[in-house]
mmCIF file of C-alpha atoms and ligand atoms in Angstrom:
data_model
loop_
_atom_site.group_PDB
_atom_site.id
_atom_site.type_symbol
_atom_site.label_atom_id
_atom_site.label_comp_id
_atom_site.label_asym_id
_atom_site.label_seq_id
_atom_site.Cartn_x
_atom_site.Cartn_y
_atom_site.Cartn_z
ATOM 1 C CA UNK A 12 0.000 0.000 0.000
ATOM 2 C CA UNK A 13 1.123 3.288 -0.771
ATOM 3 C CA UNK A 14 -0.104 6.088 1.556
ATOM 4 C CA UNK A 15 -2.593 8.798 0.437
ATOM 5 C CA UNK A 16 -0.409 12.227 1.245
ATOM 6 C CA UNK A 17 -2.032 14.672 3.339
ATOM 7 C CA UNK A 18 -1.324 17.888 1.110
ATOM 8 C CA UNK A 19 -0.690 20.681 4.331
ATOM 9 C CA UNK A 20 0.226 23.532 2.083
ATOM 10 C CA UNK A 21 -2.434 23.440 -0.482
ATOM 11 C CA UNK A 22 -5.036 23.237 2.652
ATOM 12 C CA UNK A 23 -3.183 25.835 4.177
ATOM 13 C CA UNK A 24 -2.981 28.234 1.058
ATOM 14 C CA UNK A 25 -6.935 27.223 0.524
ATOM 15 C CA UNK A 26 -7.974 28.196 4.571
ATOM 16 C CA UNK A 27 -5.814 31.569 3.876
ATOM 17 C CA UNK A 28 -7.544 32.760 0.962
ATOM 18 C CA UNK A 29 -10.825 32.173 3.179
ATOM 19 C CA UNK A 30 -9.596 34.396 5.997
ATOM 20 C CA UNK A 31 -9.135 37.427 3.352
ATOM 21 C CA UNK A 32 -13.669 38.351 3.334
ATOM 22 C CA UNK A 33 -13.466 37.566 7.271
ATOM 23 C CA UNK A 34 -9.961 40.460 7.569
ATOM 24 C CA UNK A 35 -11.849 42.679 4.879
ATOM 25 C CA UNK A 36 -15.399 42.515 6.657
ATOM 26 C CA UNK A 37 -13.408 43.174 10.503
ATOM 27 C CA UNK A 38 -11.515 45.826 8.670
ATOM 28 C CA UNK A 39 -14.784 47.708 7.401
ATOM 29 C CA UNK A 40 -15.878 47.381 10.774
ATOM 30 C CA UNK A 41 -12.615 49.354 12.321
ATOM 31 C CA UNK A 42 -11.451 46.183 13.671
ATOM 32 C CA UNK A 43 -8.136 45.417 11.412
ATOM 33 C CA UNK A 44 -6.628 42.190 13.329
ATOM 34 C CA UNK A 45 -3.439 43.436 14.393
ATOM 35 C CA UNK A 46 -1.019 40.731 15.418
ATOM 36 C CA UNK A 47 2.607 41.623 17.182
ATOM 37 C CA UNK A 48 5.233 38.956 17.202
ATOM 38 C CA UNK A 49 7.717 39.735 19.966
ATOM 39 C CA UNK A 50 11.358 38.364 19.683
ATOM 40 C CA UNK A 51 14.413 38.462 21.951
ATOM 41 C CA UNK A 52 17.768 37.202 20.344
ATOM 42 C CA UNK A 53 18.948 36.809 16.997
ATOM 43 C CA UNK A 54 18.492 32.747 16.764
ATOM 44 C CA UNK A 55 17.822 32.161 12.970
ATOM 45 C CA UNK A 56 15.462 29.901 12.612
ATOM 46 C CA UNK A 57 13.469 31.996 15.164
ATOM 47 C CA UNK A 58 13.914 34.792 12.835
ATOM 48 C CA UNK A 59 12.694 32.944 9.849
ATOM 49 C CA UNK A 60 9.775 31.726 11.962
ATOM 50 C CA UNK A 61 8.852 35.203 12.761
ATOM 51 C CA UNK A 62 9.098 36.539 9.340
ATOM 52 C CA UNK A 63 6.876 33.658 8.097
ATOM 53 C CA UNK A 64 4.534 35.179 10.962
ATOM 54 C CA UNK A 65 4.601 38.912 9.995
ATOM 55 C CA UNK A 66 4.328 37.687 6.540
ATOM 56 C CA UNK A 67 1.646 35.580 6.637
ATOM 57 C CA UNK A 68 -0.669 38.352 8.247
ATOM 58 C CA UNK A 69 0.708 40.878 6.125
ATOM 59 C CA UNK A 70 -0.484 38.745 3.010
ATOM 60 C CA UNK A 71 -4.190 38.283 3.770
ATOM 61 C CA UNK A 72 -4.705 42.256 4.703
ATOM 62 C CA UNK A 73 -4.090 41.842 8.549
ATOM 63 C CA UNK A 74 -1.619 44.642 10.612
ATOM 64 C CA UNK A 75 1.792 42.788 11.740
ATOM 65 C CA UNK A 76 4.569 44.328 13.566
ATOM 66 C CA UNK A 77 7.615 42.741 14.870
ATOM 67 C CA UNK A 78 9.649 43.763 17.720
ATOM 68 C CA UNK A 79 13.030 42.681 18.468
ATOM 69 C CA UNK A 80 15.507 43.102 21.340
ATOM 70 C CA UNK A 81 18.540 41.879 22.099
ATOM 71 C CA UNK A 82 18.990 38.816 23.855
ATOM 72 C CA UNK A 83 20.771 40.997 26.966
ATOM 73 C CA UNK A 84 17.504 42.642 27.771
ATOM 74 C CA UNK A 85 15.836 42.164 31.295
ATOM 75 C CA UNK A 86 12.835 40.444 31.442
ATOM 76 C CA UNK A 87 10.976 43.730 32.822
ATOM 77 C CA UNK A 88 10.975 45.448 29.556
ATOM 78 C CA UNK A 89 9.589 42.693 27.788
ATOM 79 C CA UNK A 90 6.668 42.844 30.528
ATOM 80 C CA UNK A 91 6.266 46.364 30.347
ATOM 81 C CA UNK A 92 6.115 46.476 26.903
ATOM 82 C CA UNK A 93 3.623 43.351 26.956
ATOM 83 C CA UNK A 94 1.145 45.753 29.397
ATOM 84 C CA UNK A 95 1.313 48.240 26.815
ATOM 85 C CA UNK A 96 0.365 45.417 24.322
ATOM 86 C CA UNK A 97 -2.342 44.204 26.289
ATOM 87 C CA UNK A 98 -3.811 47.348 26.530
ATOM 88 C CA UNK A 99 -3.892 48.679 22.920
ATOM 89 C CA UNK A 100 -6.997 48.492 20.874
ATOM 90 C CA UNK A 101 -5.537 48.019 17.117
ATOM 91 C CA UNK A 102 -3.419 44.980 18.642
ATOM 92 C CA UNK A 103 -6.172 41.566 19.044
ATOM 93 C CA UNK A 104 -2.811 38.771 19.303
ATOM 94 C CA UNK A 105 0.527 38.766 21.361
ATOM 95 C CA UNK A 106 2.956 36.039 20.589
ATOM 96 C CA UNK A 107 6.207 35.754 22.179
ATOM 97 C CA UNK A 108 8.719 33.619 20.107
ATOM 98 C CA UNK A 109 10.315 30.770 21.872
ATOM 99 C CA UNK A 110 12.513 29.861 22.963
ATOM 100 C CA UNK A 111 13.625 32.861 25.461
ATOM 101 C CA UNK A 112 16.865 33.233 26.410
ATOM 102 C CA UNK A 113 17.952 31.397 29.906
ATOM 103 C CA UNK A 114 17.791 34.811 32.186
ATOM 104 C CA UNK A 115 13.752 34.647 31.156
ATOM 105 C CA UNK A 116 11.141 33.303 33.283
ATOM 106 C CA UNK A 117 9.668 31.436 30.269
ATOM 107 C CA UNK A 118 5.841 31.228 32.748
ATOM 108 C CA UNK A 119 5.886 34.443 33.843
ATOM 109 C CA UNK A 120 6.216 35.939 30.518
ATOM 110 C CA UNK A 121 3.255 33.887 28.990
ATOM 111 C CA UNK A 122 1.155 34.780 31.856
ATOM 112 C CA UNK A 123 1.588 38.520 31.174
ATOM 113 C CA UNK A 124 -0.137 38.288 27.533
ATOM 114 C CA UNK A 125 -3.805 39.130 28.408
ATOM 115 C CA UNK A 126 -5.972 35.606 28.015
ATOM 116 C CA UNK A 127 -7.864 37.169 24.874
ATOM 117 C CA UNK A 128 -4.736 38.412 23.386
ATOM 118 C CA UNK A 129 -2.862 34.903 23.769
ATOM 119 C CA UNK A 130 -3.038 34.090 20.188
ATOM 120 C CA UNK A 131 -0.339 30.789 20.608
ATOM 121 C CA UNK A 132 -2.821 29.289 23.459
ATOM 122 C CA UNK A 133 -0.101 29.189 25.951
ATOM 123 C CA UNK A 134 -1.505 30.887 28.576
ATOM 124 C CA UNK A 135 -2.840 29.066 31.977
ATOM 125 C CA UNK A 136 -6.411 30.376 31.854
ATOM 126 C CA UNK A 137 -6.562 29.084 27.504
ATOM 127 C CA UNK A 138 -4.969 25.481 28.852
ATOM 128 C CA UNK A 139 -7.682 24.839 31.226
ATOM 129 C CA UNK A 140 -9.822 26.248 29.029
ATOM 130 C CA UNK A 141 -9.181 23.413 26.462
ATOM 131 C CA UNK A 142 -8.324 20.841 29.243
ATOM 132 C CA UNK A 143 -12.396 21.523 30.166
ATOM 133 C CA UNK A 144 -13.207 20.786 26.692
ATOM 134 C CA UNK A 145 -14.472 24.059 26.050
ATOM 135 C CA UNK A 146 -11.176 26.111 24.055
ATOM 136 C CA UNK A 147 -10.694 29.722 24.036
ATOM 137 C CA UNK A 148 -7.506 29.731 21.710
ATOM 138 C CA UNK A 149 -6.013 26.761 20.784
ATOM 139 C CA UNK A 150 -2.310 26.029 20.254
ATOM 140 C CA UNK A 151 -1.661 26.704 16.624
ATOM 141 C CA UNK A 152 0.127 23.429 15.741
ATOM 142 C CA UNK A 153 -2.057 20.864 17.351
ATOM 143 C CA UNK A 154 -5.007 23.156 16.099
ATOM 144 C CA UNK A 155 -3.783 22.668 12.442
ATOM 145 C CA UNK A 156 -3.339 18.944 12.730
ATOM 146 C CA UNK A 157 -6.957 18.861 13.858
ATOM 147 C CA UNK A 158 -7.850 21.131 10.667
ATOM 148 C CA UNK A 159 -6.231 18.470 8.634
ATOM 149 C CA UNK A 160 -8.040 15.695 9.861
ATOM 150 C CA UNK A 161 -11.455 17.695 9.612
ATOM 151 C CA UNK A 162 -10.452 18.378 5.851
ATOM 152 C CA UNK A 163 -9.491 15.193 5.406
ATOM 153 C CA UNK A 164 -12.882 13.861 6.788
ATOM 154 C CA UNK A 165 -10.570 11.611 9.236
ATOM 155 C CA UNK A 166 -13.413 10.330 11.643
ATOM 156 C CA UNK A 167 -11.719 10.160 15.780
ATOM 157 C CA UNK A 168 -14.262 8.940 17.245
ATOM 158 C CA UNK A 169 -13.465 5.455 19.151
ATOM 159 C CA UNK A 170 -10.112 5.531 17.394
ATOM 160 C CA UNK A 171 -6.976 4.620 19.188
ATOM 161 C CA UNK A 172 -4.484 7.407 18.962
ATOM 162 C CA UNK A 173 -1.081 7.880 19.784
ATOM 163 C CA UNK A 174 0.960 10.511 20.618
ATOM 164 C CA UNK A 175 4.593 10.414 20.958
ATOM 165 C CA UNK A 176 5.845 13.750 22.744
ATOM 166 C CA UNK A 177 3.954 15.583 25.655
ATOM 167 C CA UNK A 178 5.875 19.304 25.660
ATOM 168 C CA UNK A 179 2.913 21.618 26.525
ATOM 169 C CA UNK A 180 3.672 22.992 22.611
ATOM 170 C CA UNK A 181 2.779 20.065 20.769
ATOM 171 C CA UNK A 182 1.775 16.717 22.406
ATOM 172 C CA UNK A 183 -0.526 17.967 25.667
ATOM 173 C CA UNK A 184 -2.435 20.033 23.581
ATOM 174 C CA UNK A 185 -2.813 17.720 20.776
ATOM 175 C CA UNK A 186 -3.672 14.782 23.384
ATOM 176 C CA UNK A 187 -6.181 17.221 25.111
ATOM 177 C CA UNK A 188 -7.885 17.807 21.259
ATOM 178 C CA UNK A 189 -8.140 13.957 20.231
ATOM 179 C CA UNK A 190 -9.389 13.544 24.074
ATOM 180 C CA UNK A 191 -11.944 16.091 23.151
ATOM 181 C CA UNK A 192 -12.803 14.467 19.716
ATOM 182 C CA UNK A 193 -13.809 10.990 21.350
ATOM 183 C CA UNK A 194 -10.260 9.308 20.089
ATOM 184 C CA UNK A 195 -8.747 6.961 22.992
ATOM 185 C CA UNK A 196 -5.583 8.580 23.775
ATOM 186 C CA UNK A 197 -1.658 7.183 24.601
ATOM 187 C CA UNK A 198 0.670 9.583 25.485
ATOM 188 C CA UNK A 199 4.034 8.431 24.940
ATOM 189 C CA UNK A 200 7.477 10.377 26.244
ATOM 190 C CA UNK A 201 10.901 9.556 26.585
ATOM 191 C CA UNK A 202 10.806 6.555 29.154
ATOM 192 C CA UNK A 203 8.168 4.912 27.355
ATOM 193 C CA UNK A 204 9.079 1.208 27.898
ATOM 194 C CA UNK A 205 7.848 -0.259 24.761
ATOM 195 C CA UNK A 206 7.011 2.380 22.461
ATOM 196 C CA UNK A 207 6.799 0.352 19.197
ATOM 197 C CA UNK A 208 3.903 -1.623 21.281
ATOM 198 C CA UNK A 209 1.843 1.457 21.565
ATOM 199 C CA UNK A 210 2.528 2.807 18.264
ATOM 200 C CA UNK A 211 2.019 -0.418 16.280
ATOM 201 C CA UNK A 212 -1.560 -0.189 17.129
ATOM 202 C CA UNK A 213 -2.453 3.469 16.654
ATOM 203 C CA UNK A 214 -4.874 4.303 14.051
ATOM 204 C CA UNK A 215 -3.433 7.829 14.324
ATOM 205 C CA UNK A 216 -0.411 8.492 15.566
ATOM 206 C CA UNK A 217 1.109 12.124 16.371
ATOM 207 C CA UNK A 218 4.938 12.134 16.148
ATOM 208 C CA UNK A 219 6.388 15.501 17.950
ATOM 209 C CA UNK A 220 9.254 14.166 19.359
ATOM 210 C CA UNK A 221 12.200 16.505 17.676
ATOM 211 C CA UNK A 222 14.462 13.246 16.434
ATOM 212 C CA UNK A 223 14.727 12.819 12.606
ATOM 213 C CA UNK A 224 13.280 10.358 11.343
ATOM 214 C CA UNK A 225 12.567 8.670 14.424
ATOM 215 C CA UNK A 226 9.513 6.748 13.494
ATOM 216 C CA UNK A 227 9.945 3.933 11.228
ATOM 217 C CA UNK A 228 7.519 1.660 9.434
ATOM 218 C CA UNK A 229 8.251 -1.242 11.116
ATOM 219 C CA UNK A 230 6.617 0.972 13.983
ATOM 220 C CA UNK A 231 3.098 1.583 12.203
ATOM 221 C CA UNK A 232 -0.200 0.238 11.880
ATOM 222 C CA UNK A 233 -0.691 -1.054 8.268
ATOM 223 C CA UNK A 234 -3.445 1.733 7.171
ATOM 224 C CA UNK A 235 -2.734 4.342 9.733
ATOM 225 C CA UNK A 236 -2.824 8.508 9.365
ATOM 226 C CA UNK A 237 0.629 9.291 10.508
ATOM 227 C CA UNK A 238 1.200 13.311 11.526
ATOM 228 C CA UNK A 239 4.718 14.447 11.395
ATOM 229 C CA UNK A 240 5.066 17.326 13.428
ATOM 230 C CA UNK A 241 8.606 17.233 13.527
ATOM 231 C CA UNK A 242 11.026 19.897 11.698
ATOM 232 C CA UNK A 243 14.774 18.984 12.042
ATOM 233 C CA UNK A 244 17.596 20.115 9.416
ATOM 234 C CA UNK A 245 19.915 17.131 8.434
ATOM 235 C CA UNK A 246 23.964 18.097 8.233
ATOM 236 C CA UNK A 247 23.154 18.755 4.459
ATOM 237 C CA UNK A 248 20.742 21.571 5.353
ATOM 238 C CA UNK A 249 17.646 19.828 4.245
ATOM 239 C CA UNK A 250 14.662 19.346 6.564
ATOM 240 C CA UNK A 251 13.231 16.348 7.464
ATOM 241 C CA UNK A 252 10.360 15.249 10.284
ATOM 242 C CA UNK A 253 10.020 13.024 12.816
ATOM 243 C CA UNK A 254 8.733 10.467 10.362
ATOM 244 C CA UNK A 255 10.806 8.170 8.019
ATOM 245 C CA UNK A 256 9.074 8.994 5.504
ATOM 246 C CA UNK A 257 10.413 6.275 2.996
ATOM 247 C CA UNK A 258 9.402 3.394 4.755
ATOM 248 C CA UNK A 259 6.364 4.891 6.927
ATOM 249 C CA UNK A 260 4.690 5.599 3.045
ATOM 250 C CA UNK A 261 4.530 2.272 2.770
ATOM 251 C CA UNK A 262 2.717 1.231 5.661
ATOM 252 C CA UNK A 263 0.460 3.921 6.327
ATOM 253 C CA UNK A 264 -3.428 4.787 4.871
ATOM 254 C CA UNK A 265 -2.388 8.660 5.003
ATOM 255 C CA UNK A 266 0.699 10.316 5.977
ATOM 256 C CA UNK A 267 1.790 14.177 6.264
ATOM 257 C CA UNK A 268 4.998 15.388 4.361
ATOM 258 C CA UNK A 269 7.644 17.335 5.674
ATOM 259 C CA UNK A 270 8.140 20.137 4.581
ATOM 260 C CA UNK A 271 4.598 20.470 3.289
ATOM 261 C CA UNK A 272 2.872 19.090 6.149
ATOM 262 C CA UNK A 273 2.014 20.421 9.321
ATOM 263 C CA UNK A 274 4.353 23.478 9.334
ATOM 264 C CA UNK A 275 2.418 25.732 7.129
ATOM 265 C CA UNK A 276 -0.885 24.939 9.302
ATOM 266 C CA UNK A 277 0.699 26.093 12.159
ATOM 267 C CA UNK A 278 1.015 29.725 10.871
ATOM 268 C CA UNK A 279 -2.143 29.399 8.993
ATOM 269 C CA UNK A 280 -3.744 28.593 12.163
ATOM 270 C CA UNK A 281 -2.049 31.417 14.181
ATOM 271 C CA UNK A 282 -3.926 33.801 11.522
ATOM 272 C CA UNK A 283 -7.013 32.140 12.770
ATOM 273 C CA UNK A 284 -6.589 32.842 16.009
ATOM 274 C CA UNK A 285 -6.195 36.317 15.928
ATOM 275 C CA UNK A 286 -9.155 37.036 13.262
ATOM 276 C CA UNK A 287 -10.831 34.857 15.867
ATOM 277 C CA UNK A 288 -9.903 37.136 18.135
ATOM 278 C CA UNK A 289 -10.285 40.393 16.616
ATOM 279 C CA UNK A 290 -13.858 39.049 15.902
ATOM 280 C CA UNK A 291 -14.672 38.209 19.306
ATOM 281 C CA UNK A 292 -13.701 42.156 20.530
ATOM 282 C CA UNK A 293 -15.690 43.066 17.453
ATOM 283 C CA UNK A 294 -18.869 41.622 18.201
ATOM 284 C CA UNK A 295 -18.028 43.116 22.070
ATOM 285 C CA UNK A 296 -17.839 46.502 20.947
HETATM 286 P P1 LIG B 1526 10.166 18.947 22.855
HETATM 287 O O1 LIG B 1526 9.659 19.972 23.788
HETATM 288 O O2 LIG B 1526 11.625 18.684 22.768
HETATM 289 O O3 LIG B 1526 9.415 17.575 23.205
HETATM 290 C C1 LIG B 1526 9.793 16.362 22.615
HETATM 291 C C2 LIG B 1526 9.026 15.236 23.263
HETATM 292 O O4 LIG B 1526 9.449 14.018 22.680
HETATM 293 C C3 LIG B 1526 9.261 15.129 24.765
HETATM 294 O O5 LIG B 1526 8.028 14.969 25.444
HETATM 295 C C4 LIG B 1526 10.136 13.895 24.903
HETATM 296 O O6 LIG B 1526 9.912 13.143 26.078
HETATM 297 C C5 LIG B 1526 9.682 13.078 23.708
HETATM 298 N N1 LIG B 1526 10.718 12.125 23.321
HETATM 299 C C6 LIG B 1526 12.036 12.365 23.112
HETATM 300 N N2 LIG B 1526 12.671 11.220 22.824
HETATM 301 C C7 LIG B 1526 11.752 10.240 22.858
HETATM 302 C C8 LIG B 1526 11.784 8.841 22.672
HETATM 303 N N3 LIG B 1526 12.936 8.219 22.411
HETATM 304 N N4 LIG B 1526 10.638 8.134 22.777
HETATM 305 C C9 LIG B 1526 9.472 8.749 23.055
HETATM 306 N N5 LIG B 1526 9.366 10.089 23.253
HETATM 307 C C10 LIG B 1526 10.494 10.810 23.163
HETATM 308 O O7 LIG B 1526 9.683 19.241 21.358
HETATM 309 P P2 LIG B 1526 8.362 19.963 20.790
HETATM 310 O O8 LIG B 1526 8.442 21.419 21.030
HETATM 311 O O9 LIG B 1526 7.150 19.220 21.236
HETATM 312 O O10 LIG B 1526 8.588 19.703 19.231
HETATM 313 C C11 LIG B 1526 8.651 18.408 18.699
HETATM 314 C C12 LIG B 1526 9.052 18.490 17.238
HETATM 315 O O11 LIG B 1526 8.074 19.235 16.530
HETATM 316 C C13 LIG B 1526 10.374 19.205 16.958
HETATM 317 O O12 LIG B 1526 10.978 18.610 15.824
HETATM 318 C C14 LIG B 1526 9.949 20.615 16.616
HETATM 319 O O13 LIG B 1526 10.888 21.275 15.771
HETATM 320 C C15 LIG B 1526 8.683 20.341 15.880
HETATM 321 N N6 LIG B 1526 7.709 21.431 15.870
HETATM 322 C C16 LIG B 1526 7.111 21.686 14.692
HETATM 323 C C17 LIG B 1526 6.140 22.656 14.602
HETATM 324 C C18 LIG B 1526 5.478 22.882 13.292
HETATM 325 O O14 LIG B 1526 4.972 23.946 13.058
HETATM 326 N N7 LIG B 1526 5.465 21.868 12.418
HETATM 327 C C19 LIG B 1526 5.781 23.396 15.732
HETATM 328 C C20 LIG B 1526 6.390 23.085 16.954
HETATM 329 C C21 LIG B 1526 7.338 22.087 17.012
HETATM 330 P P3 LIG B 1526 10.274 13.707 27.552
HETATM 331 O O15 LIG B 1526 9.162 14.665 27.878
HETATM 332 O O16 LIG B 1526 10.269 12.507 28.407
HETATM 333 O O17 LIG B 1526 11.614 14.387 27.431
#
């Protein structure tokens, strides 16, 4: 069997061009979703992932604004300059780009972005939020996995799923979401004894687990979807997932590319969120 390829940045490109009447309507209104991406340090892929950001919002008709400082700053400017943030009208999402340097209070920071501004789902109040079941904002990348199975007509319900990761990024969020769709859920991590046991009978399984190529198809149900949420870049520069792709194609029913998988969700969902959010203060006003 040869899987059926789960195409992430055609459905991606197709969700953006929806977003463009829902920016254009919000934008009539005097409610332009205004998005700012805040970044401390010069990491480069961090860079490129903001750009991508600013970018993306920039290309449907939304306001974007980056702001940088230098990876010496105290954490008290960043703060104050969230408060400001949190208190502007034009500005409906506040993402912080992580990693933060070590001198950062990583919590404390995420705490600051008002709830309704928290655009990357990271806050405490939008966790428990989705943890009841009911979510405010949900993390971007498990959000866009989910989009991809709704597209995909992928049905959850009573299916055994499998997640191998469970940083509060990737795999809580996206066990929380399958919990929440009716899917019987595994959580696998590091000291998993015997992970090809659990993985060799998940109907989906998740990979976010940051090694390339880590899953193999020995490891997979024959007719499984298999999500690669992984983005690694191999000594010769290219990217590759979590996934072996090569032999995992094989085995699986549907599988997710990488690149061309779940990365350009996760910034197509992040647009979501804050016309979702912009359109929430909207209909407040
Ligand atoms: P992370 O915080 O490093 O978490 C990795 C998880 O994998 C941890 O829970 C870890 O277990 C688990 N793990 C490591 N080795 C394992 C093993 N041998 N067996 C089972 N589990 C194992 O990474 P993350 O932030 O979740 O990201 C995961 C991957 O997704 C990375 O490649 C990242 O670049 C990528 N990513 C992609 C997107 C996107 O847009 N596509 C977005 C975010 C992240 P422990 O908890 O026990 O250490």
């Amino acid at each position: 069997m040869t899987a059926q390829i789960i195409d992430g940045k055609a459905l991606a490109e197709e969700l953006r061009q929806g977003f463009k009447a829902r920016v254009e309507a919000l934008t009539a209104k005097g409610h332009k979703p205004g998005l700012v991406v805040i970044l401390v340090g010069a990491d480069p892929a961090s860079e490129v992932y903001v750009r991508n950001k600013v970018n993306g919002c920039l290309a449907i008709g939304m306001h974007s604004e980056k702001i940088t400082y230098e990876a010496s700053v105290d954490q008290a400017t960043v703060l104050a300059k969230i408060a400001e943030l949190n208190a502007d009208p034009n500005i409906h999402g506040i993402l912080v780009q992580l990693p933060l340097p070590k001198h950062f209070d990583e919590e404390a920071v995420l705490e600051a972005i008002a709830a309704d501004k928290d655009v990357d789902g990271f806050h405490a109040e939008n966790v428990g939020a989705l943890a009841q079941g009911n979510p405010r904002f949900i993390p971007c990348t498990p959000y866009g996995v989910m989009k991809m199975f709704e597209k995909g007509n992928v049905d959850l319900t009573g299916k055994e799923a499998v997640v191998i990761g469970r940083s509060n990024i990737v795999g809580k969020p996206m066990a929380l979401l399958l919990i929440n769709a009716g899917a019987t859920v595994t959580v696998c991590n590091s000291r998993t004894k015997d992970l090809k046991f659990h993985t060799s009978r998940a109907d989906i399984l998740v990979a976010a687990v940051g090694k390339p190529k880590f899953v193999t198809g020995d490891m997979v149900k024959p007719g499984a979807v298999v999500i690669d949420v992984g983005i690694n870049r191999l000594p010769d520069g290219k990217l590759c997932g979590d996934v072996d792709y090569a032999s995992c194609l094989e085995t699986a029913g549907q599988i997710t590319p990488v690149p061309g998988g779940v990365g350009p969700m996760t910034i197509t969902m992040l647009l979501a969120n804050t016309i979702e959010a912009a359109e929430r203060k909207a209909a407040a006003a």
